[in-house]
PDB file of C-alpha atoms in Angstrom:
ATOM      1  CA  UNK V   1      39.065 -67.906 -38.636  1.00 64.00           C
ATOM      2  CA  UNK V   2      40.525 -71.219 -39.761  1.00 72.00           C
ATOM      3  CA  UNK V   3      44.246 -70.887 -40.656  1.00 80.00           C
ATOM      4  CA  UNK V   4      44.103 -73.925 -42.954  1.00 79.00           C
ATOM      5  CA  UNK V   5      41.258 -72.423 -44.997  1.00 77.00           C
ATOM      6  CA  UNK V   6      42.973 -69.052 -45.086  1.00 83.00           C
ATOM      7  CA  UNK V   7      46.174 -70.604 -46.423  1.00 85.00           C
ATOM      8  CA  UNK V   8      44.200 -72.628 -48.969  1.00 83.00           C
ATOM      9  CA  UNK V   9      42.721 -69.388 -50.311  1.00 82.00           C
ATOM     10  CA  UNK V  10      46.196 -67.845 -50.415  1.00 87.00           C
ATOM     11  CA  UNK V  11      47.560 -70.778 -52.436  1.00 89.00           C
ATOM     12  CA  UNK V  12      44.645 -70.554 -54.864  1.00 84.00           C
ATOM     13  CA  UNK V  13      45.188 -66.851 -55.537  1.00 84.00           C
ATOM     14  CA  UNK V  14      48.954 -67.270 -55.967  1.00 87.00           C
ATOM     15  CA  UNK V  15      48.398 -70.180 -58.358  1.00 88.00           C
ATOM     16  CA  UNK V  16      46.038 -68.062 -60.436  1.00 82.00           C
ATOM     17  CA  UNK V  17      48.523 -65.194 -60.528  1.00 81.00           C
ATOM     18  CA  UNK V  18      51.319 -67.557 -61.572  1.00 83.00           C
ATOM     19  CA  UNK V  19      49.325 -68.284 -64.719  1.00 83.00           C
ATOM     20  CA  UNK V  20      48.900 -64.561 -65.415  1.00 82.00           C
ATOM     21  CA  UNK V  21      52.487 -63.338 -65.963  1.00 84.00           C
ATOM     22  CA  UNK V  22      51.433 -59.908 -67.232  1.00 84.00           C
ATOM     23  CA  UNK V  23      49.695 -59.141 -63.943  1.00 81.00           C
ATOM     24  CA  UNK V  24      52.685 -60.409 -61.964  1.00 83.00           C
ATOM     25  CA  UNK V  25      55.072 -58.224 -64.003  1.00 85.00           C
ATOM     26  CA  UNK V  26      52.834 -55.215 -63.424  1.00 82.00           C
ATOM     27  CA  UNK V  27      52.561 -55.883 -59.706  1.00 82.00           C
ATOM     28  CA  UNK V  28      56.267 -56.428 -59.146  1.00 86.00           C
ATOM     29  CA  UNK V  29      57.927 -54.266 -61.768  1.00 88.00           C
ATOM     30  CA  UNK V  30      55.828 -51.144 -62.307  1.00 88.00           C
ATOM     31  CA  UNK V  31      56.648 -49.366 -58.997  1.00 89.00           C
ATOM     32  CA  UNK V  32      60.368 -49.894 -59.640  1.00 91.00           C
ATOM     33  CA  UNK V  33      60.029 -48.629 -63.210  1.00 92.00           C
ATOM     34  CA  UNK V  34      58.194 -45.539 -61.992  1.00 90.00           C
ATOM     35  CA  UNK V  35      60.950 -44.833 -59.451  1.00 91.00           C
ATOM     36  CA  UNK V  36      63.569 -45.080 -62.214  1.00 92.00           C
ATOM     37  CA  UNK V  37      61.576 -42.707 -64.407  1.00 91.00           C
ATOM     38  CA  UNK V  38      61.202 -40.273 -61.522  1.00 88.00           C
ATOM     39  CA  UNK V  39      64.941 -40.247 -60.903  1.00 89.00           C
ATOM     40  CA  UNK V  40      65.869 -39.473 -64.483  1.00 90.00           C
ATOM     41  CA  UNK V  41      62.995 -37.103 -65.230  1.00 88.00           C
ATOM     42  CA  UNK V  42      64.285 -34.728 -62.542  1.00 84.00           C
ATOM     43  CA  UNK V  43      67.915 -35.798 -63.088  1.00 82.00           C
ATOM     44  CA  UNK V  44      68.745 -34.655 -59.565  1.00 82.00           C
ATOM     45  CA  UNK V  45      69.650 -36.873 -56.629  1.00 79.00           C
ATOM     46  CA  UNK V  46      68.511 -34.147 -54.209  1.00 82.00           C
ATOM     47  CA  UNK V  47      65.041 -33.827 -55.739  1.00 84.00           C
ATOM     48  CA  UNK V  48      64.752 -37.607 -56.003  1.00 86.00           C
ATOM     49  CA  UNK V  49      65.647 -38.067 -52.328  1.00 83.00           C
ATOM     50  CA  UNK V  50      62.980 -35.498 -51.440  1.00 82.00           C
ATOM     51  CA  UNK V  51      60.169 -37.151 -53.438  1.00 84.00           C
ATOM     52  CA  UNK V  52      61.116 -40.829 -53.454  1.00 86.00           C
ATOM     53  CA  UNK V  53      60.203 -41.753 -49.843  1.00 85.00           C
ATOM     54  CA  UNK V  54      56.588 -40.679 -50.268  1.00 86.00           C
ATOM     55  CA  UNK V  55      56.324 -42.322 -53.673  1.00 88.00           C
ATOM     56  CA  UNK V  56      57.663 -45.600 -52.286  1.00 87.00           C
ATOM     57  CA  UNK V  57      54.346 -45.676 -50.466  1.00 86.00           C
ATOM     58  CA  UNK V  58      52.126 -44.048 -53.104  1.00 89.00           C
ATOM     59  CA  UNK V  59      53.037 -46.238 -56.086  1.00 87.00           C
ATOM     60  CA  UNK V  60      52.452 -49.626 -54.351  1.00 86.00           C
ATOM     61  CA  UNK V  61      49.277 -48.247 -52.759  1.00 90.00           C
ATOM     62  CA  UNK V  62      47.899 -47.240 -56.150  1.00 89.00           C
ATOM     63  CA  UNK V  63      48.854 -50.415 -58.004  1.00 87.00           C
ATOM     64  CA  UNK V  64      47.678 -52.798 -55.285  1.00 86.00           C
ATOM     65  CA  UNK V  65      44.335 -50.954 -55.142  1.00 90.00           C
ATOM     66  CA  UNK V  66      43.799 -51.416 -58.874  1.00 87.00           C
ATOM     67  CA  UNK V  67      44.873 -55.056 -59.033  1.00 84.00           C
ATOM     68  CA  UNK V  68      43.026 -56.142 -55.897  1.00 83.00           C
ATOM     69  CA  UNK V  69      39.771 -54.399 -56.843  1.00 85.00           C
ATOM     70  CA  UNK V  70      39.744 -55.813 -60.382  1.00 84.00           C
ATOM     71  CA  UNK V  71      40.821 -59.320 -59.348  1.00 80.00           C
ATOM     72  CA  UNK V  72      38.228 -59.547 -56.588  1.00 78.00           C
ATOM     73  CA  UNK V  73      35.504 -58.123 -58.810  1.00 79.00           C
ATOM     74  CA  UNK V  74      36.317 -60.753 -61.439  1.00 77.00           C
ATOM     75  CA  UNK V  75      35.818 -63.479 -58.838  1.00 74.00           C
ATOM     76  CA  UNK V  76      32.557 -61.906 -57.759  1.00 70.00           C
ATOM     77  CA  UNK V  77      31.156 -61.577 -61.289  1.00 73.00           C
ATOM     78  CA  UNK V  78      32.230 -65.081 -62.355  1.00 73.00           C
ATOM     79  CA  UNK V  79      30.491 -66.516 -59.265  1.00 66.00           C
ATOM     80  CA  UNK V  80      33.758 -67.920 -57.912  1.00 67.00           C
ATOM     81  CA  UNK V  81      33.146 -66.295 -54.535  1.00 64.00           C
ATOM     82  CA  UNK V  82      29.533 -67.436 -54.694  1.00 62.00           C
ATOM     83  CA  UNK V  83      30.617 -71.051 -55.061  1.00 69.00           C
ATOM     84  CA  UNK V  84      33.265 -70.727 -52.355  1.00 64.00           C
ATOM     85  CA  UNK V  85      30.699 -69.451 -49.899  1.00 61.00           C
ATOM     86  CA  UNK V  86      28.716 -72.653 -50.280  1.00 64.00           C
ATOM     87  CA  UNK V  87      31.694 -74.370 -48.639  1.00 63.00           C
ATOM     88  CA  UNK V  88      32.428 -74.332 -44.888  1.00 66.00           C
ATOM     89  CA  UNK V  89      34.717 -71.325 -45.195  1.00 69.00           C
ATOM     90  CA  UNK V  90      34.286 -68.043 -43.365  1.00 70.00           C
ATOM     91  CA  UNK V  91      34.261 -64.631 -44.961  1.00 71.00           C
ATOM     92  CA  UNK V  92      37.308 -63.569 -42.975  1.00 74.00           C
ATOM     93  CA  UNK V  93      39.104 -66.719 -44.143  1.00 77.00           C
ATOM     94  CA  UNK V  94      38.522 -65.615 -47.727  1.00 78.00           C
ATOM     95  CA  UNK V  95      39.525 -61.996 -47.194  1.00 77.00           C
ATOM     96  CA  UNK V  96      42.612 -62.765 -45.139  1.00 81.00           C
ATOM     97  CA  UNK V  97      43.586 -65.380 -47.697  1.00 83.00           C
ATOM     98  CA  UNK V  98      43.501 -62.641 -50.316  1.00 81.00           C
ATOM     99  CA  UNK V  99      45.441 -60.385 -47.978  1.00 81.00           C
ATOM    100  CA  UNK V 100      48.201 -62.963 -47.469  1.00 86.00           C
ATOM    101  CA  UNK V 101      48.485 -63.645 -51.204  1.00 86.00           C
ATOM    102  CA  UNK V 102      48.689 -59.999 -52.199  1.00 82.00           C
ATOM    103  CA  UNK V 103      50.813 -59.281 -49.142  1.00 83.00           C
ATOM    104  CA  UNK V 104      53.412 -61.802 -50.345  1.00 86.00           C
ATOM    105  CA  UNK V 105      53.512 -60.053 -53.706  1.00 86.00           C
ATOM    106  CA  UNK V 106      53.686 -56.675 -51.982  1.00 84.00           C
ATOM    107  CA  UNK V 107      56.801 -57.806 -50.090  1.00 85.00           C
ATOM    108  CA  UNK V 108      58.557 -58.520 -53.396  1.00 89.00           C
ATOM    109  CA  UNK V 109      57.174 -55.363 -54.984  1.00 87.00           C
ATOM    110  CA  UNK V 110      58.241 -53.016 -52.202  1.00 87.00           C
ATOM    111  CA  UNK V 111      61.600 -54.727 -51.627  1.00 89.00           C
ATOM    112  CA  UNK V 112      62.562 -54.425 -55.289  1.00 91.00           C
ATOM    113  CA  UNK V 113      61.506 -50.770 -55.552  1.00 90.00           C
ATOM    114  CA  UNK V 114      63.321 -49.855 -52.335  1.00 88.00           C
ATOM    115  CA  UNK V 115      66.472 -51.784 -53.263  1.00 90.00           C
ATOM    116  CA  UNK V 116      66.726 -50.115 -56.660  1.00 91.00           C
ATOM    117  CA  UNK V 117      66.042 -46.683 -55.132  1.00 89.00           C
ATOM    118  CA  UNK V 118      68.635 -47.102 -52.382  1.00 87.00           C
ATOM    119  CA  UNK V 119      71.469 -48.828 -54.194  1.00 88.00           C
ATOM    120  CA  UNK V 120      71.130 -47.620 -57.759  1.00 88.00           C
ATOM    121  CA  UNK V 121      69.127 -44.403 -57.879  1.00 88.00           C
ATOM    122  CA  UNK V 122      70.859 -42.799 -54.891  1.00 83.00           C
ATOM    123  CA  UNK V 123      68.053 -42.414 -52.365  1.00 85.00           C
ATOM    124  CA  UNK V 124      69.583 -40.939 -49.216  1.00 82.00           C
ATOM    125  CA  UNK V 125      68.216 -42.812 -46.199  1.00 82.00           C
ATOM    126  CA  UNK V 126      69.054 -41.765 -42.640  1.00 82.00           C
ATOM    127  CA  UNK V 127      66.821 -44.293 -40.884  1.00 80.00           C
ATOM    128  CA  UNK V 128      66.380 -48.047 -40.945  1.00 84.00           C
ATOM    129  CA  UNK V 129      65.925 -49.878 -44.233  1.00 86.00           C
ATOM    130  CA  UNK V 130      63.776 -52.443 -42.443  1.00 87.00           C
ATOM    131  CA  UNK V 131      61.415 -49.781 -41.103  1.00 88.00           C
ATOM    132  CA  UNK V 132      61.205 -48.163 -44.534  1.00 86.00           C
ATOM    133  CA  UNK V 133      60.203 -51.525 -46.025  1.00 87.00           C
ATOM    134  CA  UNK V 134      57.666 -52.138 -43.264  1.00 89.00           C
ATOM    135  CA  UNK V 135      55.911 -48.805 -43.809  1.00 89.00           C
ATOM    136  CA  UNK V 136      55.853 -49.205 -47.593  1.00 87.00           C
ATOM    137  CA  UNK V 137      54.526 -52.755 -47.188  1.00 87.00           C
ATOM    138  CA  UNK V 138      51.737 -51.598 -44.864  1.00 89.00           C
ATOM    139  CA  UNK V 139      50.871 -48.961 -47.449  1.00 88.00           C
ATOM    140  CA  UNK V 140      50.658 -51.584 -50.195  1.00 86.00           C
ATOM    141  CA  UNK V 141      48.453 -53.734 -47.947  1.00 86.00           C
ATOM    142  CA  UNK V 142      46.239 -50.715 -47.287  1.00 89.00           C
ATOM    143  CA  UNK V 143      45.757 -50.251 -51.027  1.00 88.00           C
ATOM    144  CA  UNK V 144      44.977 -53.943 -51.382  1.00 86.00           C
ATOM    145  CA  UNK V 145      42.451 -53.867 -48.520  1.00 86.00           C
ATOM    146  CA  UNK V 146      40.677 -50.819 -49.952  1.00 88.00           C
ATOM    147  CA  UNK V 147      40.599 -52.516 -53.364  1.00 86.00           C
ATOM    148  CA  UNK V 148      38.956 -55.602 -51.874  1.00 82.00           C
ATOM    149  CA  UNK V 149      36.411 -53.404 -50.118  1.00 84.00           C
ATOM    150  CA  UNK V 150      35.379 -51.234 -53.079  1.00 85.00           C
ATOM    151  CA  UNK V 151      35.067 -54.245 -55.402  1.00 81.00           C
ATOM    152  CA  UNK V 152      31.737 -54.923 -53.678  1.00 76.00           C
ATOM    153  CA  UNK V 153      30.279 -51.717 -55.129  1.00 81.00           C
ATOM    154  CA  UNK V 154      31.273 -52.258 -58.773  1.00 79.00           C
ATOM    155  CA  UNK V 155      29.533 -54.358 -61.393  1.00 78.00           C
ATOM    156  CA  UNK V 156      32.191 -54.199 -64.105  1.00 80.00           C
ATOM    157  CA  UNK V 157      35.970 -53.833 -64.169  1.00 78.00           C
ATOM    158  CA  UNK V 158      35.541 -50.363 -65.664  1.00 80.00           C
ATOM    159  CA  UNK V 159      33.433 -49.352 -62.672  1.00 80.00           C
ATOM    160  CA  UNK V 160      36.144 -50.694 -60.359  1.00 80.00           C
ATOM    161  CA  UNK V 161      38.682 -48.427 -62.047  1.00 82.00           C
ATOM    162  CA  UNK V 162      36.282 -45.509 -61.668  1.00 84.00           C
ATOM    163  CA  UNK V 163      36.538 -45.800 -57.901  1.00 85.00           C
ATOM    164  CA  UNK V 164      40.192 -44.779 -58.094  1.00 85.00           C
ATOM    165  CA  UNK V 165      39.407 -41.025 -58.349  1.00 84.00           C
ATOM    166  CA  UNK V 166      37.163 -41.373 -55.288  1.00 86.00           C
ATOM    167  CA  UNK V 167      39.308 -43.486 -52.964  1.00 86.00           C
ATOM    168  CA  UNK V 168      42.876 -43.025 -54.226  1.00 90.00           C
ATOM    169  CA  UNK V 169      43.502 -39.707 -55.987  1.00 90.00           C
ATOM    170  CA  UNK V 170      42.243 -37.466 -53.138  1.00 92.00           C
ATOM    171  CA  UNK V 171      44.600 -39.274 -50.767  1.00 92.00           C
ATOM    172  CA  UNK V 172      47.533 -38.758 -53.155  1.00 91.00           C
ATOM    173  CA  UNK V 173      46.732 -35.055 -53.534  1.00 91.00           C
ATOM    174  CA  UNK V 174      46.301 -34.444 -49.802  1.00 92.00           C
ATOM    175  CA  UNK V 175      48.986 -36.719 -48.315  1.00 90.00           C
ATOM    176  CA  UNK V 176      51.658 -33.990 -48.307  1.00 87.00           C
ATOM    177  CA  UNK V 177      53.400 -35.127 -51.489  1.00 85.00           C
ATOM    178  CA  UNK V 178      52.804 -31.875 -53.382  1.00 86.00           C
ATOM    179  CA  UNK V 179      52.192 -29.371 -50.587  1.00 87.00           C
ATOM    180  CA  UNK V 180      53.166 -29.790 -46.909  1.00 87.00           C
ATOM    181  CA  UNK V 181      50.076 -30.620 -44.916  1.00 89.00           C
ATOM    182  CA  UNK V 182      50.710 -27.854 -42.394  1.00 88.00           C
ATOM    183  CA  UNK V 183      50.453 -25.285 -45.212  1.00 90.00           C
ATOM    184  CA  UNK V 184      46.976 -26.444 -46.292  1.00 90.00           C
ATOM    185  CA  UNK V 185      43.781 -24.649 -45.419  1.00 90.00           C
ATOM    186  CA  UNK V 186      41.826 -25.946 -42.446  1.00 91.00           C
ATOM    187  CA  UNK V 187      39.352 -27.942 -44.551  1.00 93.00           C
ATOM    188  CA  UNK V 188      42.021 -29.610 -46.666  1.00 93.00           C
ATOM    189  CA  UNK V 189      44.100 -30.267 -43.562  1.00 93.00           C
ATOM    190  CA  UNK V 190      41.110 -31.900 -41.873  1.00 94.00           C
ATOM    191  CA  UNK V 191      40.489 -34.087 -44.923  1.00 93.00           C
ATOM    192  CA  UNK V 192      44.178 -34.984 -44.990  1.00 94.00           C
ATOM    193  CA  UNK V 193      44.051 -35.968 -41.327  1.00 93.00           C
ATOM    194  CA  UNK V 194      41.307 -38.542 -41.933  1.00 92.00           C
ATOM    195  CA  UNK V 195      43.042 -40.162 -44.907  1.00 93.00           C
ATOM    196  CA  UNK V 196      45.387 -43.049 -44.027  1.00 92.00           C
ATOM    197  CA  UNK V 197      47.839 -42.401 -46.861  1.00 92.00           C
ATOM    198  CA  UNK V 198      48.831 -39.146 -45.134  1.00 93.00           C
ATOM    199  CA  UNK V 199      50.149 -41.088 -42.151  1.00 93.00           C
ATOM    200  CA  UNK V 200      52.101 -43.505 -44.323  1.00 91.00           C
ATOM    201  CA  UNK V 201      53.771 -40.677 -46.248  1.00 91.00           C
ATOM    202  CA  UNK V 202      54.604 -38.808 -43.043  1.00 91.00           C
ATOM    203  CA  UNK V 203      56.171 -41.950 -41.568  1.00 90.00           C
ATOM    204  CA  UNK V 204      58.215 -42.586 -44.735  1.00 89.00           C
ATOM    205  CA  UNK V 205      59.502 -39.020 -44.757  1.00 87.00           C
ATOM    206  CA  UNK V 206      60.483 -39.187 -41.077  1.00 88.00           C
ATOM    207  CA  UNK V 207      62.308 -42.495 -41.486  1.00 87.00           C
ATOM    208  CA  UNK V 208      64.212 -41.115 -44.473  1.00 85.00           C
ATOM    209  CA  UNK V 209      65.224 -37.928 -42.681  1.00 82.00           C
ATOM    210  CA  UNK V 210      66.012 -39.251 -39.196  1.00 81.00           C
ATOM    211  CA  UNK V 211      67.737 -42.328 -37.783  1.00 78.00           C
ATOM    212  CA  UNK V 212      65.532 -42.309 -34.686  1.00 77.00           C
ATOM    213  CA  UNK V 213      62.091 -43.878 -34.274  1.00 81.00           C
ATOM    214  CA  UNK V 214      59.830 -41.468 -32.456  1.00 84.00           C
ATOM    215  CA  UNK V 215      56.251 -41.665 -31.217  1.00 88.00           C
ATOM    216  CA  UNK V 216      54.915 -40.051 -34.404  1.00 89.00           C
ATOM    217  CA  UNK V 217      56.339 -42.825 -36.579  1.00 89.00           C
ATOM    218  CA  UNK V 218      54.907 -45.494 -34.293  1.00 91.00           C
ATOM    219  CA  UNK V 219      51.529 -43.762 -34.233  1.00 93.00           C
ATOM    220  CA  UNK V 220      51.488 -43.570 -38.020  1.00 92.00           C
ATOM    221  CA  UNK V 221      52.338 -47.256 -38.327  1.00 92.00           C
ATOM    222  CA  UNK V 222      49.450 -48.154 -36.039  1.00 93.00           C
ATOM    223  CA  UNK V 223      47.027 -45.903 -37.940  1.00 94.00           C
ATOM    224  CA  UNK V 224      47.915 -47.398 -41.332  1.00 91.00           C
ATOM    225  CA  UNK V 225      47.765 -50.969 -40.007  1.00 91.00           C
ATOM    226  CA  UNK V 226      44.406 -50.366 -38.311  1.00 93.00           C
ATOM    227  CA  UNK V 227      42.939 -48.768 -41.446  1.00 91.00           C
ATOM    228  CA  UNK V 228      44.034 -51.750 -43.537  1.00 87.00           C
ATOM    229  CA  UNK V 229      42.497 -54.150 -41.014  1.00 87.00           C
ATOM    230  CA  UNK V 230      39.277 -52.121 -40.901  1.00 89.00           C
ATOM    231  CA  UNK V 231      39.031 -52.185 -44.718  1.00 84.00           C
ATOM    232  CA  UNK V 232      39.454 -55.972 -44.661  1.00 80.00           C
ATOM    233  CA  UNK V 233      36.722 -56.388 -42.054  1.00 81.00           C
ATOM    234  CA  UNK V 234      34.382 -54.115 -44.036  1.00 81.00           C
ATOM    235  CA  UNK V 235      35.234 -56.101 -47.140  1.00 74.00           C
ATOM    236  CA  UNK V 236      34.289 -59.313 -45.333  1.00 72.00           C
ATOM    237  CA  UNK V 237      30.953 -57.755 -44.442  1.00 75.00           C
ATOM    238  CA  UNK V 238      30.177 -57.256 -48.162  1.00 70.00           C
ATOM    239  CA  UNK V 239      30.677 -60.952 -48.941  1.00 64.00           C
ATOM    240  CA  UNK V 240      27.314 -62.677 -49.017  1.00 57.00           C
ATOM    241  CA  UNK V 241      25.572 -65.218 -51.121  1.00 50.00           C
ATOM    242  CA  UNK V 242      23.243 -63.728 -53.724  1.00 47.00           C
ATOM    243  CA  UNK V 243      21.428 -66.983 -54.391  1.00 44.00           C
ATOM    244  CA  UNK V 244      19.745 -69.286 -51.885  1.00 42.00           C
TER     245      UNK V 244
END
């Protein structure tokens, strides 16, 4: 990897996003808006404090998956990536440049959603705010990395959206948000155990409920980070020139 080339890719993506204010508003504002809606739909601080930690990870994960998959697919179909690969730039430079660009947006996205939840909507947090932000940020980066990876298997933006029920919705259903994972049948519990979103949600719930940082939280952080890195590496493997 060449850090200069990686940063050049990051600047290019951020410049493109700056000229697309609707996408920026969606990236930054939608998770916060969804948290506000959740709070007032239930109209209960207790219910909100029970659901909000998991959703601080789920909402950024979902939105970053959609935006990253569609944005990367657009660059594939318009031959932007094809032209870039004629330059002396590595595939990992490209992918990590994307990761840094979307990661910077994810920092703003997660920070805003967490700040509004904690200081306006009444989220009760026993643990560290910094750790909560770190876990939610890793979750957003995981969604971004998966979006970059699956963009290789779509030919149109509609097909990219169709991957959401395959890669995203099962993780949301099985992550413990609706039913505790320990109450699931053995097959569903096994599927839940191999899905990275489950570990992010478990870590968020533990940080919200306890001031301590135990081995389970650390393990979950490592699992989510490794899954995001693996998705990026797999995404790099799908980048290849289609023309001589």
